[in-house]
XYZ file of C-alpha atoms in Angstrom:
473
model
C 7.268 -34.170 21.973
C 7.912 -33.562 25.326
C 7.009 -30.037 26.393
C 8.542 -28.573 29.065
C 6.930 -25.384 31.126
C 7.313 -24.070 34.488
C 6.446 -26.395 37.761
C 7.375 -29.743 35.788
C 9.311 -32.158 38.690
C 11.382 -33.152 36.601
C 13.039 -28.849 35.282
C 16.275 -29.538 37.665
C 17.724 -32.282 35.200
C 16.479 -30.481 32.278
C 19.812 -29.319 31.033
C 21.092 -33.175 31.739
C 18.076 -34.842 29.974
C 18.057 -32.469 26.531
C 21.794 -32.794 26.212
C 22.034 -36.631 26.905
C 18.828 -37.658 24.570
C 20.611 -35.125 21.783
C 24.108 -34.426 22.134
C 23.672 -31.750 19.580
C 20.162 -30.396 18.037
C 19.967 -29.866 14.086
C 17.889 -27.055 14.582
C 17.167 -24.861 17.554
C 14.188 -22.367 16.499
C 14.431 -19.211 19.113
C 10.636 -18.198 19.218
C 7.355 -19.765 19.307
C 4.897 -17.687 16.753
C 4.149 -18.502 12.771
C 7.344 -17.946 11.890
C 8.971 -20.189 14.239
C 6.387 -22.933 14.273
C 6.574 -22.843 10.354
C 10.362 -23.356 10.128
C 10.131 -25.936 13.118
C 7.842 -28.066 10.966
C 9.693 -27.539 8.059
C 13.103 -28.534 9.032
C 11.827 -31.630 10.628
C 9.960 -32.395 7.451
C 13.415 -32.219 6.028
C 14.989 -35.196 8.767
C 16.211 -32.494 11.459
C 15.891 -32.963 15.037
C 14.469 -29.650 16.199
C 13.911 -28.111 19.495
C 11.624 -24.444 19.788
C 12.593 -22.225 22.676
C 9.837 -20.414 23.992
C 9.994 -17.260 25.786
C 6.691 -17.204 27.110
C 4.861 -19.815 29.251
C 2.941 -22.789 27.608
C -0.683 -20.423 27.715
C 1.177 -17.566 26.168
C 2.803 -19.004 23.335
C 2.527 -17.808 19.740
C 3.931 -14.644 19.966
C 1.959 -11.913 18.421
C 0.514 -14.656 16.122
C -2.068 -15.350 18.330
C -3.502 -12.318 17.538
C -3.811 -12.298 14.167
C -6.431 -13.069 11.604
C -5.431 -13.418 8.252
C -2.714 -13.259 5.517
C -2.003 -11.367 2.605
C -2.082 -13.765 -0.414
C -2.023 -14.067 -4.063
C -4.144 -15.195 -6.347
C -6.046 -14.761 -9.925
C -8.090 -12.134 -8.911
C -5.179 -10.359 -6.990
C -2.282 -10.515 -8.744
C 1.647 -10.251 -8.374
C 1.117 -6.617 -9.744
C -1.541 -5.291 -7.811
C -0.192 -6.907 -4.555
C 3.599 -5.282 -5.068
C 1.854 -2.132 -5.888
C 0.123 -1.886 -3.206
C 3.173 -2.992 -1.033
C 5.248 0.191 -2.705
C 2.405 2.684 -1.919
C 2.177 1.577 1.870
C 6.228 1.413 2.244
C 6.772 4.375 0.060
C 9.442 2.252 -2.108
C 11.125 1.530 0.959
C 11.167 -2.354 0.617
C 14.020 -4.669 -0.843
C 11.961 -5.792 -4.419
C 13.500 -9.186 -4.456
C 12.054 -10.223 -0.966
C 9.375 -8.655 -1.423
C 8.499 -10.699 -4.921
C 9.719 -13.799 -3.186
C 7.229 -13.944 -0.400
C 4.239 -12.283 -2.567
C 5.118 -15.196 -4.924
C 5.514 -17.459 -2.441
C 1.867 -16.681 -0.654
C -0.371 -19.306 -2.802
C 1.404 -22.148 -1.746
C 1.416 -21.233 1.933
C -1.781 -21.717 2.309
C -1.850 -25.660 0.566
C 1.195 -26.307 3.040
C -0.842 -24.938 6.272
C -3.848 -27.077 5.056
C -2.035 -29.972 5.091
C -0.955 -28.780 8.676
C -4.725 -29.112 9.539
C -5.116 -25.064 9.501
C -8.945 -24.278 8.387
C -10.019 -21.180 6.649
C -13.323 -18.905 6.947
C -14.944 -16.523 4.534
C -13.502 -12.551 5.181
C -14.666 -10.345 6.958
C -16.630 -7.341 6.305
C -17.108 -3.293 6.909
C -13.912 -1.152 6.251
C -12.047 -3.756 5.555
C -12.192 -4.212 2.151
C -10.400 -7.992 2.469
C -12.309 -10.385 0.944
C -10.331 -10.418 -2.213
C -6.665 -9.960 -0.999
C -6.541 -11.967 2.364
C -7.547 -15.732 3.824
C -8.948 -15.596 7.091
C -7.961 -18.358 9.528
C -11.030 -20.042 11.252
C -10.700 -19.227 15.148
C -8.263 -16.566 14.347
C -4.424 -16.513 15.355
C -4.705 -18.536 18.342
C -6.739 -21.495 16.563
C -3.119 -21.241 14.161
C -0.807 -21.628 16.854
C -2.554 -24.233 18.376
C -2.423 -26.287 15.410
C 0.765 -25.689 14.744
C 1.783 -26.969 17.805
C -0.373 -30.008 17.513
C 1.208 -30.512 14.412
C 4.560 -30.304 16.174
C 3.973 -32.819 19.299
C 2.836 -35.304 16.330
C 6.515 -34.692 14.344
C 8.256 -35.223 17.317
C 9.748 -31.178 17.239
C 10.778 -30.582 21.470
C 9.394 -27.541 22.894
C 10.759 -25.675 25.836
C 8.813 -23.330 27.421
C 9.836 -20.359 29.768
C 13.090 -20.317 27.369
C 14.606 -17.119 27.291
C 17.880 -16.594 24.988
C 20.202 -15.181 26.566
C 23.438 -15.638 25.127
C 24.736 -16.651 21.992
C 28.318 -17.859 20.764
C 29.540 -17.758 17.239
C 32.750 -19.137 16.034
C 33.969 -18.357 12.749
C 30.341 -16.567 11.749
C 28.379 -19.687 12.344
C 26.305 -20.135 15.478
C 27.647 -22.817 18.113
C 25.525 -22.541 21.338
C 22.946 -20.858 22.846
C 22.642 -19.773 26.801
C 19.384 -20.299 27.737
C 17.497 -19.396 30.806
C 15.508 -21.831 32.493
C 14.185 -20.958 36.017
C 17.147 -18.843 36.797
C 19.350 -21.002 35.742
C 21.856 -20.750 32.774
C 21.460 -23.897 30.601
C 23.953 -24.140 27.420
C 21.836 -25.728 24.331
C 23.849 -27.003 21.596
C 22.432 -26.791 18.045
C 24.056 -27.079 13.911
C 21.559 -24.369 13.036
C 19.725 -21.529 14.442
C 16.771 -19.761 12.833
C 16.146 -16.823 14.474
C 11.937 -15.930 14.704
C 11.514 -14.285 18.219
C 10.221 -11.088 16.797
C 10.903 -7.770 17.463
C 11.646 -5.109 20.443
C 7.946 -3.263 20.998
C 7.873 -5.131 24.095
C 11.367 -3.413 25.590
C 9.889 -0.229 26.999
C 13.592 0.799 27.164
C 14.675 0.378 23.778
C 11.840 2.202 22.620
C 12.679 5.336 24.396
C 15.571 4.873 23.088
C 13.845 5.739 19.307
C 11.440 7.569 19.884
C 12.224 9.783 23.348
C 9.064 10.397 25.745
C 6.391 10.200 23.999
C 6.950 5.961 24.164
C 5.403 6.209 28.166
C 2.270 6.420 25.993
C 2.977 3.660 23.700
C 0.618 1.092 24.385
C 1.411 -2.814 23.161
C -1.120 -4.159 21.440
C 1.096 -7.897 21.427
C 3.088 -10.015 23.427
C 4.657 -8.854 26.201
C 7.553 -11.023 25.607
C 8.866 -9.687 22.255
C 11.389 -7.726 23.697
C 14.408 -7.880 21.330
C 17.129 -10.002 23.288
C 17.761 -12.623 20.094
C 17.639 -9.254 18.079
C 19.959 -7.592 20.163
C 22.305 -10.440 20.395
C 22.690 -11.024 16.955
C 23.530 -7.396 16.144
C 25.989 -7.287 18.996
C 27.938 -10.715 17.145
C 28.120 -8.821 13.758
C 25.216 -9.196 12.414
C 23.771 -6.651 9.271
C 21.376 -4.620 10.832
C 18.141 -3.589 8.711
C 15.190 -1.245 9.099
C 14.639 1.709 11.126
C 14.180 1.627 15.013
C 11.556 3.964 14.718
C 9.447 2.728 11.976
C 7.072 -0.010 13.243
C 3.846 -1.358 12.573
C 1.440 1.116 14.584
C -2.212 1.421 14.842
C -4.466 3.678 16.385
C -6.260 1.700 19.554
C -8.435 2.427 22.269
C -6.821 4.759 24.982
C -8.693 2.603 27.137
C -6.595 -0.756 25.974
C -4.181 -1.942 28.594
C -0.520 -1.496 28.414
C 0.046 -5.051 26.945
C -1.705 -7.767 25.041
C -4.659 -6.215 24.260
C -4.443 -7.775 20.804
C -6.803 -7.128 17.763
C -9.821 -6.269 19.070
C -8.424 -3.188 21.000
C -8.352 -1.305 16.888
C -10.696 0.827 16.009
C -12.113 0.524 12.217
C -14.600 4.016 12.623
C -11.516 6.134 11.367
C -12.230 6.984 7.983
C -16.259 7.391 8.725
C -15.502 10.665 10.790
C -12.876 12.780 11.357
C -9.746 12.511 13.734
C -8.720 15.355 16.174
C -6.138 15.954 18.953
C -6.156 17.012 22.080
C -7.046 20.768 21.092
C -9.921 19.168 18.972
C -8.241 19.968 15.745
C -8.007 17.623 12.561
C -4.349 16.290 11.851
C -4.763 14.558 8.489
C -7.076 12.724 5.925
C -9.316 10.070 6.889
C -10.028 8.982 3.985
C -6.734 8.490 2.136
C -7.301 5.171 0.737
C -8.909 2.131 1.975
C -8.613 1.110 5.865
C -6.075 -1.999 4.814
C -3.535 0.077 3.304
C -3.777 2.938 5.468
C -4.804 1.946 9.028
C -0.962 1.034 10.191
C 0.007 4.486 9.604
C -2.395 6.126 12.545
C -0.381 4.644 15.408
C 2.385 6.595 13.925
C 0.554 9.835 13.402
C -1.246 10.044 17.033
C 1.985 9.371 18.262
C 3.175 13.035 16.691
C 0.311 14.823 18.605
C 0.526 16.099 21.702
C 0.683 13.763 24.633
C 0.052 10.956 22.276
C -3.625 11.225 22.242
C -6.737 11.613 19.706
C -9.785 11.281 19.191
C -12.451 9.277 16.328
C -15.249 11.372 15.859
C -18.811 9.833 14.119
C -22.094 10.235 14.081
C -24.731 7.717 14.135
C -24.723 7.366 10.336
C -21.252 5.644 10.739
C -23.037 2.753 13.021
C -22.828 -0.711 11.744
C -20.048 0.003 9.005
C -17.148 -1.152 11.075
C -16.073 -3.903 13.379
C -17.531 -3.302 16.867
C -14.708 -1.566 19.687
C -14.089 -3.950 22.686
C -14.978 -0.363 24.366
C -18.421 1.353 24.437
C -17.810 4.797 22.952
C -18.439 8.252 24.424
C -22.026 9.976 23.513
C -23.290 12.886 23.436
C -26.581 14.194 21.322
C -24.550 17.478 20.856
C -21.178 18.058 19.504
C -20.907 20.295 22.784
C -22.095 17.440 25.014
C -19.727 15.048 23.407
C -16.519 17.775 23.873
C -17.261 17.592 27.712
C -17.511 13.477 28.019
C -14.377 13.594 26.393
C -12.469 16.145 27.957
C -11.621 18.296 25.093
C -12.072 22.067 24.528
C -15.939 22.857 23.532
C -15.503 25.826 21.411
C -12.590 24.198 19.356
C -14.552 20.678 18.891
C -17.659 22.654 17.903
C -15.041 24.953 15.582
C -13.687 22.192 14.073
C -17.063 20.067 13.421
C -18.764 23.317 11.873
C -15.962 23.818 9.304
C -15.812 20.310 8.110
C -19.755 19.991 7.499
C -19.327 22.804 5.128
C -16.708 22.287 3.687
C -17.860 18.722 2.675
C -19.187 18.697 -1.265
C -22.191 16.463 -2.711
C -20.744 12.608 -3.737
C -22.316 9.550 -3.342
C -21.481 7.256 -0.664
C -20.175 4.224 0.057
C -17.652 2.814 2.242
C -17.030 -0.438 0.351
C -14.867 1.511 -2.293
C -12.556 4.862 -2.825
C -15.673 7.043 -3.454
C -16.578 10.800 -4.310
C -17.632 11.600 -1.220
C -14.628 14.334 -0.433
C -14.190 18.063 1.518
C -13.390 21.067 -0.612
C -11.063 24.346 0.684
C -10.492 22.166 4.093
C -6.977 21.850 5.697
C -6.215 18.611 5.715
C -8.872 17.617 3.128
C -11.000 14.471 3.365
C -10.521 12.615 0.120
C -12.754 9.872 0.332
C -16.397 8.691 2.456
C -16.531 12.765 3.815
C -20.086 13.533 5.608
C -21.442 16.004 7.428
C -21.805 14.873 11.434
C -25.042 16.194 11.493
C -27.012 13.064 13.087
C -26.888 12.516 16.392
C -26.145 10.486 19.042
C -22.621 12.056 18.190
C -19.961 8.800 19.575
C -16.094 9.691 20.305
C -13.404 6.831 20.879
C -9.993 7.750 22.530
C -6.929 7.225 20.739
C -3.207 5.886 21.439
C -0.154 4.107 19.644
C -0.650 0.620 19.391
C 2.198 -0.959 18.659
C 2.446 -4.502 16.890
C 5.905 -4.893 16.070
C 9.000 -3.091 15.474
C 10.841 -2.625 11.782
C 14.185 -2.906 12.944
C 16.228 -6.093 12.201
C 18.741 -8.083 10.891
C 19.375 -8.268 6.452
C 18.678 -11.247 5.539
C 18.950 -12.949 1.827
C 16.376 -15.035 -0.253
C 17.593 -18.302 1.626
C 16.934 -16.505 5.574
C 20.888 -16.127 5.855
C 21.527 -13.782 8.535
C 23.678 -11.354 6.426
C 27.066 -10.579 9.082
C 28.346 -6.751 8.442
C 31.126 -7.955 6.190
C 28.484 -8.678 3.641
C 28.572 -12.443 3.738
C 26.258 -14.896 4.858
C 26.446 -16.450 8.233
C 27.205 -19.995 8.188
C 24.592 -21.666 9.569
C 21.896 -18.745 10.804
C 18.611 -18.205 9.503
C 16.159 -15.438 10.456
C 12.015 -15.255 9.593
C 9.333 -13.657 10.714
C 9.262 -9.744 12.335
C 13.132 -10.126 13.106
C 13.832 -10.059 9.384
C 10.949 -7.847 8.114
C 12.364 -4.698 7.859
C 13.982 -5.686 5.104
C 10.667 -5.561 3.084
C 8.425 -3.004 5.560
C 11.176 -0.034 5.650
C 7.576 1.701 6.726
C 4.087 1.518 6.329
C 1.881 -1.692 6.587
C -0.026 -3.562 4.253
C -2.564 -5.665 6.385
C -2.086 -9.309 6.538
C 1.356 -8.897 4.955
C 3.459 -9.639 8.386
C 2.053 -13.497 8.301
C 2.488 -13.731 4.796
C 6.668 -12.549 5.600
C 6.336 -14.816 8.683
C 4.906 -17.869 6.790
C 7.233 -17.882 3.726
C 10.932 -17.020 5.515
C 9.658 -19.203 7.845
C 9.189 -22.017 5.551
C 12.016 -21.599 3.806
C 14.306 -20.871 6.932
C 13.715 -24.344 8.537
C 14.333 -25.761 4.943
C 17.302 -24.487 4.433
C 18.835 -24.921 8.065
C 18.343 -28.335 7.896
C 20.204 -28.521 4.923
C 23.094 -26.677 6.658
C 22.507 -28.895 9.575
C 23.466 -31.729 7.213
């Protein structure tokens, strides 16, 4: 494989050198995460001559992959049931049943096929996240994945360009024909018999999120790539393609205020939620902490800070909470009074101290323990706390900041149990192929389960690549 990236001597014949060595690709893959590495690898285990466009530079690559962890997978002691259950509680019903069964069914053998890819596993981890049963951890994390994927790619021969933005596309009779690429400012047309479309979402298009969700997005803060910024997406809807999902639903965590705009990644979450309680900006509570375990619940908090006012909040605990969740990339606020604590965080005393005060009573006797939906609960509170309530009575009292993190947008194209792009007069396209975030909407019409996006990513991409090599023959 011969990878091309910014700086190489040789960029200015490029466009002659791809074109001359293959007159036309079998399969051009627009993206470079786990859904686009996985149909790369699996079209060319298939015969196809494949080439990945890139968006991002060579030490960017992966998408928003590189930040994961872990995927959502079946097995004997979490079955089809339980795992579709689940999926309906988190979405609300708002998934297509028949994708959704497809990928969950789909999940054991994903992880066989990235073994044989040289991917490694490690045991789960622990503290609110309640995983070890339902997901397989990836040893080194997301960007350990990518780079073995890739490795696994130089050795199959797949060409990766780097610094490839798409920029155009032209379809002829609904099938795809070319694409326009950009390549150091310079418009390069790349020929191809099948695209599969895996360059994620919009999150990263500060623009088109305003466009959803108003104001408020200035807040937003990205916890991904800052190259996922919809143009494939955008294209593809603007040749006819079925759109699917809702702009504004989106995978969306609460994350340190602190975090920076982009890329903060993973480690910018903040697992403390359901130990304490949550308030705004006027030091009130918003909603339950303890609804259900972090996994199915923690992509919905993203979504409700960004409802308060100014897009803020705030994760209150006490020091009984310390050493139950996964330690914040930021040191939190202290304060060995409720009252001190109010001040280092800039919120109203009275109102914090209000809020605190009503909680502690209102919580009832249980028995705790985070590891499981337990009794510990509120009584005559508005919101209640359902699960794991007690009193912040020890101090030092600890306060994070909170703000939208946003992973990855919902909206996308429909898409069929073989990846066909579905065009708007309800047929297939030809000979284009969609997997990863582009296409899940279709399954997450809201809601998050975690681990679920790289199972989505893993299986449509899989079966993408298969089946575009096939229409590439």
């Amino acid at each position: 494989m011969r990878a091309f990236r910014r700086g190489d001597l040789e960029r200015d014949t490029l466009a002659g050198r791809v074109v001359e060595q293959f007159p036309i690709f079998d399969v051009m893959v627009a993206g470079g995460g786990n859904a686009a590495l996985c149909a790369a690898l699996s079209a060319r285990e298939r015969g196809a001559t494949v080439v990945v466009l890139e968006s991002a530079p060579r030490e960017f690559r992966g998408g928003n992959s590189r930040h994961t962890r872990n995927f959502r997978c079946m097995t004997g002691a979490y079955p089809e049931a339980e795992y579709f259950e689940d999926l309906l509680r988190v979405t609300d019903r708002q998934t297509d049943e028949d994708l959704a069964r497809l990928a969950i069914r789909s999940s054991p053998a994903c992880k066989e096929w990235m073994t044989g890819r040289g991917v490694r596993f490690q045991p789960s981890l622990g503290g609110t996240l309640h995983l070890g049963r339902t997901n397989t951890f990836f040893l080194g994390g997301g960007k350990a994945l990518m780079n073995t994927y890739y490795a696994a790619a130089e050795r199959e021969g797949i060409r990766v360009i780097y610094d490839a933005e798409v920029i155009g596309l032209k379809m002829t009779d609904g099938g795809f024909e070319t694409a326009a690429v950009l390549l150091d400012g310079q418009t390069v047309d790349v020929r191809a018999k099948a695209l599969v479309a895996a360059s994620g979402g919009f999150e990263s298009n500060l623009d088109w999120l305003k466009e959803a969700w108003g104001d408020a997005a200035d807040n937003f803060l990205i916890r991904g790539t800052p190259y996922n910024k919809g143009k494939v997406l955008k294209l593809l809807l603007e040749c006819g393609a079925e759109a699917a999902g809702d702009p504004t639903q989106c995978h969306a965590v609460a994350i340190d205020a602190r975090a920076p705009k982009f890329d903060g990644g993973i480690v910018t979450r903040l697992d403390c939620l359901p130990l304490g309680i949550v308030v705004n900006k006027h030091g009130h509570r918003f909603y339950d902490e303890g609804e259900d375990l972090w996994p199915k619940r923690y992509a919905i908090w993203g979504r409700l800070v960004a409802q308060q006012p100014d897009q803020i909040a705030y994760s209150i605990i006490d020091a009984k909470a310390l050493g139950k969740f996964m330690p914040s990339a930021f040191p939190p606020f202290k304060g060995n009074t409720v009252a001190e604590l109010a001040h280092r965080l800039g919120l109203p005393v009275d109102a914090l101290q209000s809020t605190v005060d009503r909680f502690n009573r209102s919580v009832t006797p249980g028995t705790f323990d985070h590891s499981r939906l337990d009794d510990c609960r509120t009584a005559g509170l508005t919101p209640e706390k359902t699960h794991w309530a007690q009193a912040l009575d020890t101090p030092p009292f600890l306060g994070y900041p909170l703000r939208p993190g946003i992973t990855f947008t919902y909206l996308g194209v429909k898409a069929n149990r073989k990846a066909e792009v579905i065009m708007k007069d309800g047929r297939p396209a030809r000979n284009i192929f969609a997997a990863g975030e582009i296409m899940a909407g279709n399954i997450l019409g809201k809601g998050y389960l975690a681990g679920i996006g790289m199972t989505i990513g893993t299986v449509f991409g899989r079966i993408a690549g298969t089946e575009a090599a096939r229409a590439a023959r």
